[in-house]
PDB file of C-alpha atoms in Angstrom:
ATOM      1  CA  GLN A   1       0.000   0.000   0.000  1.00  0.00           C
ATOM      2  CA  SER A   2       1.246   3.472  -0.785  1.00  0.00           C
ATOM      3  CA  ALA A   3       2.646   5.663   1.949  1.00  0.00           C
ATOM      4  CA  LEU A   4       1.308   9.106   2.770  1.00  0.00           C
ATOM      5  CA  THR A   5       3.234  11.814   0.908  1.00  0.00           C
ATOM      6  CA  GLN A   6       5.578  14.158   2.761  1.00  0.00           C
ATOM      7  CA  PRO A   7       8.294  16.482   1.448  1.00  0.00           C
ATOM      8  CA  ALA A   8      11.698  14.819   1.685  1.00  0.00           C
ATOM      9  CA  SER A   9      13.248  17.793   3.446  1.00  0.00           C
ATOM     10  CA  VAL A  10      12.341  21.111   5.031  1.00  0.00           C
ATOM     11  CA  SER A  11      14.765  23.631   6.470  1.00  0.00           C
ATOM     12  CA  GLY A  12      14.507  26.785   8.507  1.00  0.00           C
ATOM     13  CA  SER A  13      16.619  29.153  10.552  1.00  0.00           C
ATOM     14  CA  LEU A  14      16.703  29.255  14.331  1.00  0.00           C
ATOM     15  CA  GLY A  15      13.556  30.920  15.634  1.00  0.00           C
ATOM     16  CA  GLN A  16      11.626  30.592  12.384  1.00  0.00           C
ATOM     17  CA  SER A  17       8.478  28.539  11.815  1.00  0.00           C
ATOM     18  CA  ILE A  18       8.234  25.658   9.376  1.00  0.00           C
ATOM     19  CA  THR A  19       5.344  23.490   8.218  1.00  0.00           C
ATOM     20  CA  ILE A  20       5.482  19.879   7.048  1.00  0.00           C
ATOM     21  CA  SER A  21       2.627  18.578   4.926  1.00  0.00           C
ATOM     22  CA  CYS A  22       1.291  15.029   4.800  1.00  0.00           C
ATOM     23  CA  THR A  23      -1.045  14.168   1.933  1.00  0.00           C
ATOM     24  CA  GLY A  24      -3.291  11.152   1.787  1.00  0.00           C
ATOM     25  CA  THR A  25      -6.777  10.300   0.600  1.00  0.00           C
ATOM     26  CA  SER A  26     -10.345  10.156   1.843  1.00  0.00           C
ATOM     27  CA  SER A  27      -9.625   6.574   2.968  1.00  0.00           C
ATOM     28  CA  ASP A  28      -7.111   7.748   5.533  1.00  0.00           C
ATOM     29  CA  ILE A  29      -6.376  11.366   6.466  1.00  0.00           C
ATOM     30  CA  GLY A  30      -9.581  12.762   5.014  1.00  0.00           C
ATOM     31  CA  GLY A  31     -11.802  10.131   6.578  1.00  0.00           C
ATOM     32  CA  PHE A  32     -10.645  10.111  10.194  1.00  0.00           C
ATOM     33  CA  ASN A  33      -9.243  12.416  12.869  1.00  0.00           C
ATOM     34  CA  SER A  34      -6.514   9.875  13.442  1.00  0.00           C
ATOM     35  CA  VAL A  35      -3.364  11.668  12.281  1.00  0.00           C
ATOM     36  CA  SER A  36      -0.384  11.447  14.565  1.00  0.00           C
ATOM     37  CA  TRP A  37       3.143  12.763  14.125  1.00  0.00           C
ATOM     38  CA  PHE A  38       6.406  11.206  15.294  1.00  0.00           C
ATOM     39  CA  GLN A  39       9.821  12.794  15.729  1.00  0.00           C
ATOM     40  CA  GLN A  40      12.876  10.569  15.335  1.00  0.00           C
ATOM     41  CA  HIS A  41      16.439  11.582  16.100  1.00  0.00           C
ATOM     42  CA  PRO A  42      19.223   9.426  14.605  1.00  0.00           C
ATOM     43  CA  GLY A  43      19.503   6.090  16.360  1.00  0.00           C
ATOM     44  CA  LYS A  44      16.536   6.807  18.610  1.00  0.00           C
ATOM     45  CA  VAL A  45      13.033   5.423  19.032  1.00  0.00           C
ATOM     46  CA  PRO A  46      10.295   7.481  17.315  1.00  0.00           C
ATOM     47  CA  LYS A  47       8.611   9.871  19.741  1.00  0.00           C
ATOM     48  CA  LEU A  48       4.933  10.800  19.557  1.00  0.00           C
ATOM     49  CA  ILE A  49       4.548  14.586  19.358  1.00  0.00           C
ATOM     50  CA  ILE A  50       0.993  15.035  18.004  1.00  0.00           C
ATOM     51  CA  TYR A  51      -2.034  12.716  18.048  1.00  0.00           C
ATOM     52  CA  ASP A  52      -5.650  12.952  16.914  1.00  0.00           C
ATOM     53  CA  VAL A  53      -4.576  15.679  14.447  1.00  0.00           C
ATOM     54  CA  THR A  54      -4.120  18.497  16.962  1.00  0.00           C
ATOM     55  CA  LYS A  55      -3.427  17.085  20.450  1.00  0.00           C
ATOM     56  CA  ARG A  56      -0.041  17.170  22.193  1.00  0.00           C
ATOM     57  CA  PRO A  57       1.046  14.488  24.672  1.00  0.00           C
ATOM     58  CA  SER A  58       2.056  15.681  28.081  1.00  0.00           C
ATOM     59  CA  GLY A  59       5.614  17.009  28.045  1.00  0.00           C
ATOM     60  CA  VAL A  60       5.737  17.898  24.361  1.00  0.00           C
ATOM     61  CA  SER A  61       6.583  21.511  23.640  1.00  0.00           C
ATOM     62  CA  ASN A  62       3.724  23.778  22.572  1.00  0.00           C
ATOM     63  CA  ARG A  63       5.970  24.868  19.698  1.00  0.00           C
ATOM     64  CA  PHE A  64       4.595  21.784  17.903  1.00  0.00           C
ATOM     65  CA  SER A  65       1.084  22.032  16.498  1.00  0.00           C
ATOM     66  CA  GLY A  66      -0.989  19.994  14.093  1.00  0.00           C
ATOM     67  CA  SER A  67      -3.869  20.660  11.743  1.00  0.00           C
ATOM     68  CA  LYS A  68      -5.799  19.067   8.890  1.00  0.00           C
ATOM     69  CA  SER A  69      -7.656  20.267   5.816  1.00  0.00           C
ATOM     70  CA  GLY A  70      -9.328  17.723   3.599  1.00  0.00           C
ATOM     71  CA  ASN A  71      -6.873  14.959   2.756  1.00  0.00           C
ATOM     72  CA  THR A  72      -3.800  16.879   3.942  1.00  0.00           C
ATOM     73  CA  ALA A  73      -2.455  17.115   7.468  1.00  0.00           C
ATOM     74  CA  SER A  74       0.226  19.538   8.581  1.00  0.00           C
ATOM     75  CA  LEU A  75       2.766  19.806  11.380  1.00  0.00           C
ATOM     76  CA  THR A  76       4.025  23.273  12.296  1.00  0.00           C
ATOM     77  CA  ILE A  77       7.120  23.839  14.373  1.00  0.00           C
ATOM     78  CA  SER A  78       7.351  27.404  15.622  1.00  0.00           C
ATOM     79  CA  GLY A  79      10.411  29.049  17.154  1.00  0.00           C
ATOM     80  CA  LEU A  80      12.676  26.465  15.528  1.00  0.00           C
ATOM     81  CA  GLN A  81      15.435  25.205  17.831  1.00  0.00           C
ATOM     82  CA  ALA A  82      18.574  23.191  17.155  1.00  0.00           C
ATOM     83  CA  GLU A  83      17.132  20.121  18.878  1.00  0.00           C
ATOM     84  CA  ASP A  84      14.220  20.092  16.416  1.00  0.00           C
ATOM     85  CA  GLU A  85      16.594  18.817  13.730  1.00  0.00           C
ATOM     86  CA  ALA A  86      15.280  15.291  13.176  1.00  0.00           C
ATOM     87  CA  ASP A  87      13.118  13.139  10.915  1.00  0.00           C
ATOM     88  CA  TYR A  88       9.358  13.566  11.165  1.00  0.00           C
ATOM     89  CA  TYR A  89       6.717  11.025  10.160  1.00  0.00           C
ATOM     90  CA  CYS A  90       2.964  11.380   9.921  1.00  0.00           C
ATOM     91  CA  ASN A  91       0.727   8.382  10.554  1.00  0.00           C
ATOM     92  CA  SER A  92      -2.946   7.728   9.847  1.00  0.00           C
ATOM     93  CA  TYR A  93      -5.560   5.046  10.168  1.00  0.00           C
ATOM     94  CA  ARG A  94      -6.533   3.768   6.714  1.00  0.00           C
ATOM     95  CA  VAL A  95      -9.665   1.907   5.686  1.00  0.00           C
ATOM     96  CA  THR A  96      -9.007  -0.559   2.900  1.00  0.00           C
ATOM     97  CA  ILE A  97     -10.000  -4.204   2.555  1.00  0.00           C
ATOM     98  CA  THR A  98      -8.232  -4.667   5.903  1.00  0.00           C
ATOM     99  CA  PRO A  99      -8.285  -1.512   8.046  1.00  0.00           C
ATOM    100  CA  ASN A 100      -4.775  -0.702   9.175  1.00  0.00           C
ATOM    101  CA  TYR A 101      -2.323   2.168   9.590  1.00  0.00           C
ATOM    102  CA  VAL A 102       0.043   3.903   7.212  1.00  0.00           C
ATOM    103  CA  PHE A 103       3.075   6.160   7.744  1.00  0.00           C
ATOM    104  CA  GLY A 104       4.189   9.089   5.679  1.00  0.00           C
ATOM    105  CA  THR A 105       7.363   8.978   3.629  1.00  0.00           C
ATOM    106  CA  GLY A 106       9.209  11.043   6.237  1.00  0.00           C
ATOM    107  CA  THR A 107      10.662  14.569   6.271  1.00  0.00           C
ATOM    108  CA  LYS A 108      14.174  15.538   7.310  1.00  0.00           C
ATOM    109  CA  VAL A 109      14.114  18.878   9.126  1.00  0.00           C
ATOM    110  CA  THR A 110      17.345  20.856   9.032  1.00  0.00           C
ATOM    111  CA  VAL A 111      17.937  23.844  11.290  1.00  0.00           C
ATOM    112  CA  LEU A 112      20.166  26.373   9.571  1.00  0.00           C
TER     113      LEU A 112
ATOM    114  CA  GLU B   1       0.345   3.077  31.065  1.00  0.00           C
ATOM    115  CA  VAL B   2       2.051   0.004  29.639  1.00  0.00           C
ATOM    116  CA  GLN B   3       5.756  -0.541  29.064  1.00  0.00           C
ATOM    117  CA  LEU B   4       7.181  -2.469  26.121  1.00  0.00           C
ATOM    118  CA  VAL B   5      10.507  -4.298  26.286  1.00  0.00           C
ATOM    119  CA  GLN B   6      11.836  -6.037  23.196  1.00  0.00           C
ATOM    120  CA  SER B   7      14.294  -8.884  22.816  1.00  0.00           C
ATOM    121  CA  GLY B   8      17.896  -8.113  21.953  1.00  0.00           C
ATOM    122  CA  ALA B   9      19.720  -7.682  18.678  1.00  0.00           C
ATOM    123  CA  VAL B  10      20.314 -10.799  16.611  1.00  0.00           C
ATOM    124  CA  VAL B  11      22.481 -11.849  13.676  1.00  0.00           C
ATOM    125  CA  LYS B  12      21.104 -14.613  11.476  1.00  0.00           C
ATOM    126  CA  LYS B  13      21.936 -16.296   8.178  1.00  0.00           C
ATOM    127  CA  PRO B  14      19.643 -16.274   5.132  1.00  0.00           C
ATOM    128  CA  GLY B  15      17.129 -19.082   5.307  1.00  0.00           C
ATOM    129  CA  GLU B  16      17.125 -19.270   9.102  1.00  0.00           C
ATOM    130  CA  SER B  17      14.008 -18.726  11.187  1.00  0.00           C
ATOM    131  CA  LEU B  18      13.571 -16.053  13.846  1.00  0.00           C
ATOM    132  CA  LYS B  19      11.079 -14.947  16.473  1.00  0.00           C
ATOM    133  CA  VAL B  20      11.504 -11.556  18.157  1.00  0.00           C
ATOM    134  CA  SER B  21       9.489 -10.653  21.216  1.00  0.00           C
ATOM    135  CA  CYS B  22       7.853  -7.619  22.772  1.00  0.00           C
ATOM    136  CA  ARG B  23       6.968  -8.003  26.463  1.00  0.00           C
ATOM    137  CA  VAL B  24       4.056  -5.788  27.474  1.00  0.00           C
ATOM    138  CA  SER B  25       3.684  -4.960  31.153  1.00  0.00           C
ATOM    139  CA  GLY B  26       0.985  -2.944  32.868  1.00  0.00           C
ATOM    140  CA  ASN B  27      -2.725  -3.048  33.560  1.00  0.00           C
ATOM    141  CA  GLY B  28      -5.552  -3.753  31.169  1.00  0.00           C
ATOM    142  CA  LEU B  29      -3.444  -5.542  28.552  1.00  0.00           C
ATOM    143  CA  SER B  30      -6.538  -7.034  26.939  1.00  0.00           C
ATOM    144  CA  THR B  31      -7.579  -3.542  25.844  1.00  0.00           C
ATOM    145  CA  TYR B  32      -4.440  -2.959  23.810  1.00  0.00           C
ATOM    146  CA  TRP B  33      -3.402  -3.332  20.203  1.00  0.00           C
ATOM    147  CA  ILE B  34       0.263  -4.122  19.504  1.00  0.00           C
ATOM    148  CA  GLY B  35       1.755  -2.985  16.221  1.00  0.00           C
ATOM    149  CA  TRP B  36       5.047  -3.922  14.583  1.00  0.00           C
ATOM    150  CA  VAL B  37       7.057  -1.398  12.570  1.00  0.00           C
ATOM    151  CA  ARG B  38      10.039  -1.972  10.270  1.00  0.00           C
ATOM    152  CA  GLN B  39      12.776   0.544   9.627  1.00  0.00           C
ATOM    153  CA  MET B  40      15.367  -0.534   7.099  1.00  0.00           C
ATOM    154  CA  PRO B  41      18.822   1.094   7.301  1.00  0.00           C
ATOM    155  CA  GLY B  42      18.564   4.768   6.355  1.00  0.00           C
ATOM    156  CA  LYS B  43      14.885   4.428   5.430  1.00  0.00           C
ATOM    157  CA  GLY B  44      11.488   5.383   6.815  1.00  0.00           C
ATOM    158  CA  LEU B  45       8.960   3.726   9.079  1.00  0.00           C
ATOM    159  CA  GLU B  46       6.658   1.009   7.708  1.00  0.00           C
ATOM    160  CA  TRP B  47       3.761  -0.725   9.438  1.00  0.00           C
ATOM    161  CA  ILE B  48       4.070  -4.507   9.323  1.00  0.00           C
ATOM    162  CA  GLY B  49       0.793  -5.227  11.070  1.00  0.00           C
ATOM    163  CA  ILE B  50      -1.227  -4.978  14.239  1.00  0.00           C
ATOM    164  CA  MET B  51      -2.731  -7.482  16.677  1.00  0.00           C
ATOM    165  CA  TYR B  52      -5.463  -7.054  19.286  1.00  0.00           C
ATOM    166  CA  LEU B  53      -4.475  -8.565  22.633  1.00  0.00           C
ATOM    167  CA  GLY B  54      -8.124  -8.760  23.658  1.00  0.00           C
ATOM    168  CA  GLY B  55      -9.139 -11.081  20.835  1.00  0.00           C
ATOM    169  CA  SER B  56      -7.941 -12.748  17.655  1.00  0.00           C
ATOM    170  CA  ASP B  57      -7.925  -9.768  15.292  1.00  0.00           C
ATOM    171  CA  THR B  58      -4.613  -9.593  13.420  1.00  0.00           C
ATOM    172  CA  ARG B  59      -4.087  -7.361  10.384  1.00  0.00           C
ATOM    173  CA  TYR B  60      -1.098  -7.267   8.056  1.00  0.00           C
ATOM    174  CA  SER B  61      -0.036  -4.503   5.707  1.00  0.00           C
ATOM    175  CA  PRO B  62      -0.244  -5.833   2.137  1.00  0.00           C
ATOM    176  CA  SER B  63       3.543  -5.724   1.664  1.00  0.00           C
ATOM    177  CA  PHE B  64       4.088  -8.045   4.621  1.00  0.00           C
ATOM    178  CA  GLU B  65       1.171 -10.477   4.220  1.00  0.00           C
ATOM    179  CA  GLY B  66       2.630 -13.977   3.975  1.00  0.00           C
ATOM    180  CA  GLN B  67       6.151 -12.757   4.763  1.00  0.00           C
ATOM    181  CA  VAL B  68       5.942 -12.662   8.566  1.00  0.00           C
ATOM    182  CA  THR B  69       3.665 -13.905  11.333  1.00  0.00           C
ATOM    183  CA  ILE B  70       2.425 -11.797  14.224  1.00  0.00           C
ATOM    184  CA  SER B  71       1.309 -13.698  17.313  1.00  0.00           C
ATOM    185  CA  ALA B  72       1.037 -13.352  21.061  1.00  0.00           C
ATOM    186  CA  ASP B  73       1.089 -15.348  24.253  1.00  0.00           C
ATOM    187  CA  LYS B  74      -1.497 -13.358  26.153  1.00  0.00           C
ATOM    188  CA  SER B  75      -0.912 -15.341  29.359  1.00  0.00           C
ATOM    189  CA  ILE B  76       2.547 -13.803  29.654  1.00  0.00           C
ATOM    190  CA  GLY B  77       1.768 -10.505  27.934  1.00  0.00           C
ATOM    191  CA  THR B  78       4.218 -11.021  25.083  1.00  0.00           C
ATOM    192  CA  ALA B  79       3.790 -10.330  21.385  1.00  0.00           C
ATOM    193  CA  TYR B  80       5.947 -11.884  18.686  1.00  0.00           C
ATOM    194  CA  LEU B  81       7.100 -11.193  15.153  1.00  0.00           C
ATOM    195  CA  GLN B  82       8.263 -14.307  13.362  1.00  0.00           C
ATOM    196  CA  TRP B  83       9.998 -15.230  10.112  1.00  0.00           C
ATOM    197  CA  ALA B  84      10.114 -18.790   8.719  1.00  0.00           C
ATOM    198  CA  SER B  85      12.987 -18.107   6.328  1.00  0.00           C
ATOM    199  CA  LEU B  86      14.961 -14.866   6.594  1.00  0.00           C
ATOM    200  CA  LYS B  87      16.352 -12.938   3.638  1.00  0.00           C
ATOM    201  CA  ALA B  88      19.132 -10.377   3.578  1.00  0.00           C
ATOM    202  CA  SER B  89      16.461  -7.764   2.830  1.00  0.00           C
ATOM    203  CA  ASP B  90      14.908  -8.426   6.269  1.00  0.00           C
ATOM    204  CA  THR B  91      17.880  -6.622   7.823  1.00  0.00           C
ATOM    205  CA  ALA B  92      16.295  -3.758   9.728  1.00  0.00           C
ATOM    206  CA  MET B  93      15.328  -2.309  13.075  1.00  0.00           C
ATOM    207  CA  TYR B  94      11.969  -3.619  14.259  1.00  0.00           C
ATOM    208  CA  TYR B  95       9.823  -1.749  16.780  1.00  0.00           C
ATOM    209  CA  CYS B  96       6.698  -2.761  18.631  1.00  0.00           C
ATOM    210  CA  ALA B  97       4.217  -0.094  19.725  1.00  0.00           C
ATOM    211  CA  SER B  98       0.970  -0.132  21.717  1.00  0.00           C
ATOM    212  CA  ALA B  99      -2.401   1.550  21.359  1.00  0.00           C
ATOM    213  CA  VAL B 100      -5.464   1.419  23.569  1.00  0.00           C
ATOM    214  CA  ASP B 101      -8.467  -0.057  21.769  1.00  0.00           C
ATOM    215  CA  GLY B 102     -10.729   2.688  20.498  1.00  0.00           C
ATOM    216  CA  THR B 103      -7.889   5.179  20.031  1.00  0.00           C
ATOM    217  CA  TYR B 104      -5.565   5.770  17.116  1.00  0.00           C
ATOM    218  CA  VAL B 105      -2.565   6.542  19.305  1.00  0.00           C
ATOM    219  CA  PHE B 106       0.459   4.239  19.221  1.00  0.00           C
ATOM    220  CA  ASP B 107       2.439   5.197  22.290  1.00  0.00           C
ATOM    221  CA  PRO B 108       4.591   3.965  23.972  1.00  0.00           C
ATOM    222  CA  TRP B 109       7.025   2.055  21.796  1.00  0.00           C
ATOM    223  CA  GLY B 110       9.572  -0.632  22.551  1.00  0.00           C
ATOM    224  CA  GLN B 111      13.273   0.135  22.341  1.00  0.00           C
ATOM    225  CA  GLY B 112      13.661  -1.681  19.030  1.00  0.00           C
ATOM    226  CA  THR B 113      15.284  -4.948  17.954  1.00  0.00           C
ATOM    227  CA  LEU B 114      18.034  -4.855  15.333  1.00  0.00           C
ATOM    228  CA  VAL B 115      17.880  -7.873  13.037  1.00  0.00           C
ATOM    229  CA  THR B 116      20.888  -8.462  10.794  1.00  0.00           C
ATOM    230  CA  VAL B 117      20.683 -11.166   8.147  1.00  0.00           C
ATOM    231  CA  SER B 118      24.016 -11.942   6.543  1.00  0.00           C
ATOM    232  CA  SER B 119      25.834 -14.965   5.206  1.00  0.00           C
TER     233      SER B 119
END
């Protein structure tokens, strides 16, 4: 099954805001409020930073925010910091013959 | 909240079999789904499949159907990912992750198991 589509890379300067898009279909992103976002630093376990499109787990900085419009979800990182340099993956529930989950292709965020 | 602890890194030869484990500890295990995720070297995250610890529902992503088997011993709170015959292309980091039934939230995750398949 095809992955959700994310830009391969996004960069921004310290203190700036960046937005990562995640595009799917009406069978996944557009059909459910199930989008979550994971941050992964090299050699580390993926960390949940957004769930149910807009919610932040306890302990996650409020510089991370999520949204959705139609079949596209977005992750915005405001006040970009050096430690935000990482890979980011969106994830969504998908209804097909067998309902399951699907990740995005991943986005490398570089802090300039 | 549950905690997930995976078995350690392994090195296997092509054609060998393998079973990696994910021990789930905490309360209310029967209300959880366990998912398995593959991450090949330098690549992204891929769902292998998910299993409901409260029943028999197991779902595989199309790419992995017939390639691996997901199972669990619910009496000891342990989920498994199994290969009958490994290939070099199975070399990857494998993560398990948990979600409460009725939510879409996979958190927390295990620490990962590195599987290396090489002759």
